[in-house]
Amino acid sequence: MLHTFDAQALSSTDVHDPERKSSLMTLLKLGVGFVISMYVIYCLITQKVWIRKVFAWRTRDEYPKVFLMNIIGGTLIAIWLIAGPLLID
């Protein structure tokens, strides 16, 4: 079976289509928000946080301020990324 080139079908799936860009951006925001929320949940379960200064996981007791900043900041960013596209679009 010989396939022919269909210019009409190609133009309908154009990557410069604003609707397609919007849906890709929405999926990207949801994905990043999900990953951040998984990190926050992992930190809460293990009571550890990743410290870049020592490049290792440290406990909540060793770095209490950093732990709280990660939990609060990560939660707010994840909510913003997940709820924003769902409420606005």
C-alpha atoms as a PDB file:
ATOM      1  CA  MET A   1       0.000   0.000   0.000  1.00  0.00           C
ATOM      2  CA  LEU A   2       1.443   3.354  -1.048  1.00  0.00           C
ATOM      3  CA  HIS A   3       0.954   6.299   1.313  1.00  0.00           C
ATOM      4  CA  THR A   4       0.537   9.759  -0.128  1.00  0.00           C
ATOM      5  CA  PHE A   5       1.550  13.049   1.445  1.00  0.00           C
ATOM      6  CA  ASP A   6      -1.439  14.885   2.875  1.00  0.00           C
ATOM      7  CA  ALA A   7      -0.626  18.592   3.298  1.00  0.00           C
ATOM      8  CA  GLN A   8      -4.046  19.318   4.821  1.00  0.00           C
ATOM      9  CA  ALA A   9      -3.534  16.785   7.614  1.00  0.00           C
ATOM     10  CA  LEU A  10      -0.055  18.155   8.262  1.00  0.00           C
ATOM     11  CA  SER A  11      -1.260  21.733   8.566  1.00  0.00           C
ATOM     12  CA  SER A  12      -4.008  20.739  11.004  1.00  0.00           C
ATOM     13  CA  THR A  13      -1.389  19.377  13.426  1.00  0.00           C
ATOM     14  CA  ASP A  14       0.874  22.415  13.201  1.00  0.00           C
ATOM     15  CA  VAL A  15       3.087  22.887  16.269  1.00  0.00           C
ATOM     16  CA  HIS A  16       2.564  26.633  16.082  1.00  0.00           C
ATOM     17  CA  ASP A  17      -1.149  26.239  16.795  1.00  0.00           C
ATOM     18  CA  PRO A  18      -1.983  28.322  19.922  1.00  0.00           C
ATOM     19  CA  GLU A  19      -4.412  25.720  21.259  1.00  0.00           C
ATOM     20  CA  ARG A  20      -1.812  22.983  20.989  1.00  0.00           C
ATOM     21  CA  LYS A  21       0.806  25.136  22.729  1.00  0.00           C
ATOM     22  CA  SER A  22      -1.659  25.871  25.500  1.00  0.00           C
ATOM     23  CA  SER A  23      -2.492  22.209  26.042  1.00  0.00           C
ATOM     24  CA  LEU A  24       1.192  21.231  26.022  1.00  0.00           C
ATOM     25  CA  MET A  25       1.969  23.948  28.560  1.00  0.00           C
ATOM     26  CA  THR A  26      -0.930  22.793  30.736  1.00  0.00           C
ATOM     27  CA  LEU A  27       0.362  19.214  30.661  1.00  0.00           C
ATOM     28  CA  LEU A  28       3.868  20.415  31.479  1.00  0.00           C
ATOM     29  CA  LYS A  29       2.627  22.455  34.452  1.00  0.00           C
ATOM     30  CA  LEU A  30       0.573  19.535  35.738  1.00  0.00           C
ATOM     31  CA  GLY A  31       3.541  17.182  35.378  1.00  0.00           C
ATOM     32  CA  VAL A  32       5.969  19.488  37.183  1.00  0.00           C
ATOM     33  CA  GLY A  33       3.398  20.139  39.908  1.00  0.00           C
ATOM     34  CA  PHE A  34       2.918  16.406  40.358  1.00  0.00           C
ATOM     35  CA  VAL A  35       6.687  15.803  40.626  1.00  0.00           C
ATOM     36  CA  ILE A  36       7.078  18.585  43.206  1.00  0.00           C
ATOM     37  CA  SER A  37       4.165  17.233  45.242  1.00  0.00           C
ATOM     38  CA  MET A  38       5.747  13.752  45.182  1.00  0.00           C
ATOM     39  CA  TYR A  39       9.002  15.263  46.512  1.00  0.00           C
ATOM     40  CA  VAL A  40       7.111  17.013  49.322  1.00  0.00           C
ATOM     41  CA  ILE A  41       5.261  13.814  50.222  1.00  0.00           C
ATOM     42  CA  TYR A  42       8.531  11.859  50.225  1.00  0.00           C
ATOM     43  CA  CYS A  43      10.134  14.465  52.508  1.00  0.00           C
ATOM     44  CA  LEU A  44       7.173  14.291  54.888  1.00  0.00           C
ATOM     45  CA  ILE A  45       7.200  10.495  55.027  1.00  0.00           C
ATOM     46  CA  THR A  46      10.951  10.107  55.545  1.00  0.00           C
ATOM     47  CA  GLN A  47      11.362  13.332  57.578  1.00  0.00           C
ATOM     48  CA  LYS A  48      14.424  14.137  55.454  1.00  0.00           C
ATOM     49  CA  VAL A  49      15.287  16.864  52.991  1.00  0.00           C
ATOM     50  CA  TRP A  50      17.926  17.153  50.251  1.00  0.00           C
ATOM     51  CA  ILE A  51      20.663  19.608  51.258  1.00  0.00           C
ATOM     52  CA  ARG A  52      22.696  20.897  48.322  1.00  0.00           C
ATOM     53  CA  LYS A  53      25.437  22.266  50.580  1.00  0.00           C
ATOM     54  CA  VAL A  54      26.459  18.763  51.650  1.00  0.00           C
ATOM     55  CA  PHE A  55      24.892  17.053  48.604  1.00  0.00           C
ATOM     56  CA  ALA A  56      23.060  14.520  50.751  1.00  0.00           C
ATOM     57  CA  TRP A  57      19.788  13.810  52.527  1.00  0.00           C
ATOM     58  CA  ARG A  58      19.618  15.229  56.051  1.00  0.00           C
ATOM     59  CA  THR A  59      16.999  14.826  58.756  1.00  0.00           C
ATOM     60  CA  ARG A  60      14.407  17.327  59.852  1.00  0.00           C
ATOM     61  CA  ASP A  61      16.196  17.724  63.196  1.00  0.00           C
ATOM     62  CA  GLU A  62      19.506  18.681  61.548  1.00  0.00           C
ATOM     63  CA  TYR A  63      18.000  21.372  59.286  1.00  0.00           C
ATOM     64  CA  PRO A  64      14.560  22.354  60.662  1.00  0.00           C
ATOM     65  CA  LYS A  65      14.264  25.689  58.812  1.00  0.00           C
ATOM     66  CA  VAL A  66      15.268  24.205  55.463  1.00  0.00           C
ATOM     67  CA  PHE A  67      12.857  21.319  55.997  1.00  0.00           C
ATOM     68  CA  LEU A  68       9.934  23.657  56.697  1.00  0.00           C
ATOM     69  CA  MET A  69      10.839  25.938  53.788  1.00  0.00           C
ATOM     70  CA  ASN A  70      10.905  22.934  51.446  1.00  0.00           C
ATOM     71  CA  ILE A  71       7.565  21.630  52.680  1.00  0.00           C
ATOM     72  CA  ILE A  72       5.771  24.987  52.649  1.00  0.00           C
ATOM     73  CA  GLY A  73       7.360  26.262  49.440  1.00  0.00           C
ATOM     74  CA  GLY A  74       6.977  22.957  47.619  1.00  0.00           C
ATOM     75  CA  THR A  75       3.337  22.659  48.643  1.00  0.00           C
ATOM     76  CA  LEU A  76       2.512  26.197  47.513  1.00  0.00           C
ATOM     77  CA  ILE A  77       4.301  25.798  44.176  1.00  0.00           C
ATOM     78  CA  ALA A  78       2.671  22.406  43.541  1.00  0.00           C
ATOM     79  CA  ILE A  79      -0.792  23.797  44.317  1.00  0.00           C
ATOM     80  CA  TRP A  80      -0.125  26.793  42.048  1.00  0.00           C
ATOM     81  CA  LEU A  81       1.049  24.586  39.165  1.00  0.00           C
ATOM     82  CA  ILE A  82      -1.740  22.012  39.483  1.00  0.00           C
ATOM     83  CA  ALA A  83      -4.720  24.201  40.383  1.00  0.00           C
ATOM     84  CA  GLY A  84      -3.802  27.172  38.179  1.00  0.00           C
ATOM     85  CA  PRO A  85      -4.262  25.544  34.766  1.00  0.00           C
ATOM     86  CA  LEU A  86      -7.342  23.651  35.919  1.00  0.00           C
ATOM     87  CA  LEU A  87      -9.089  26.763  37.259  1.00  0.00           C
ATOM     88  CA  ILE A  88      -8.058  29.232  34.558  1.00  0.00           C
ATOM     89  CA  ASP A  89      -8.586  27.075  31.451  1.00  0.00           C
END
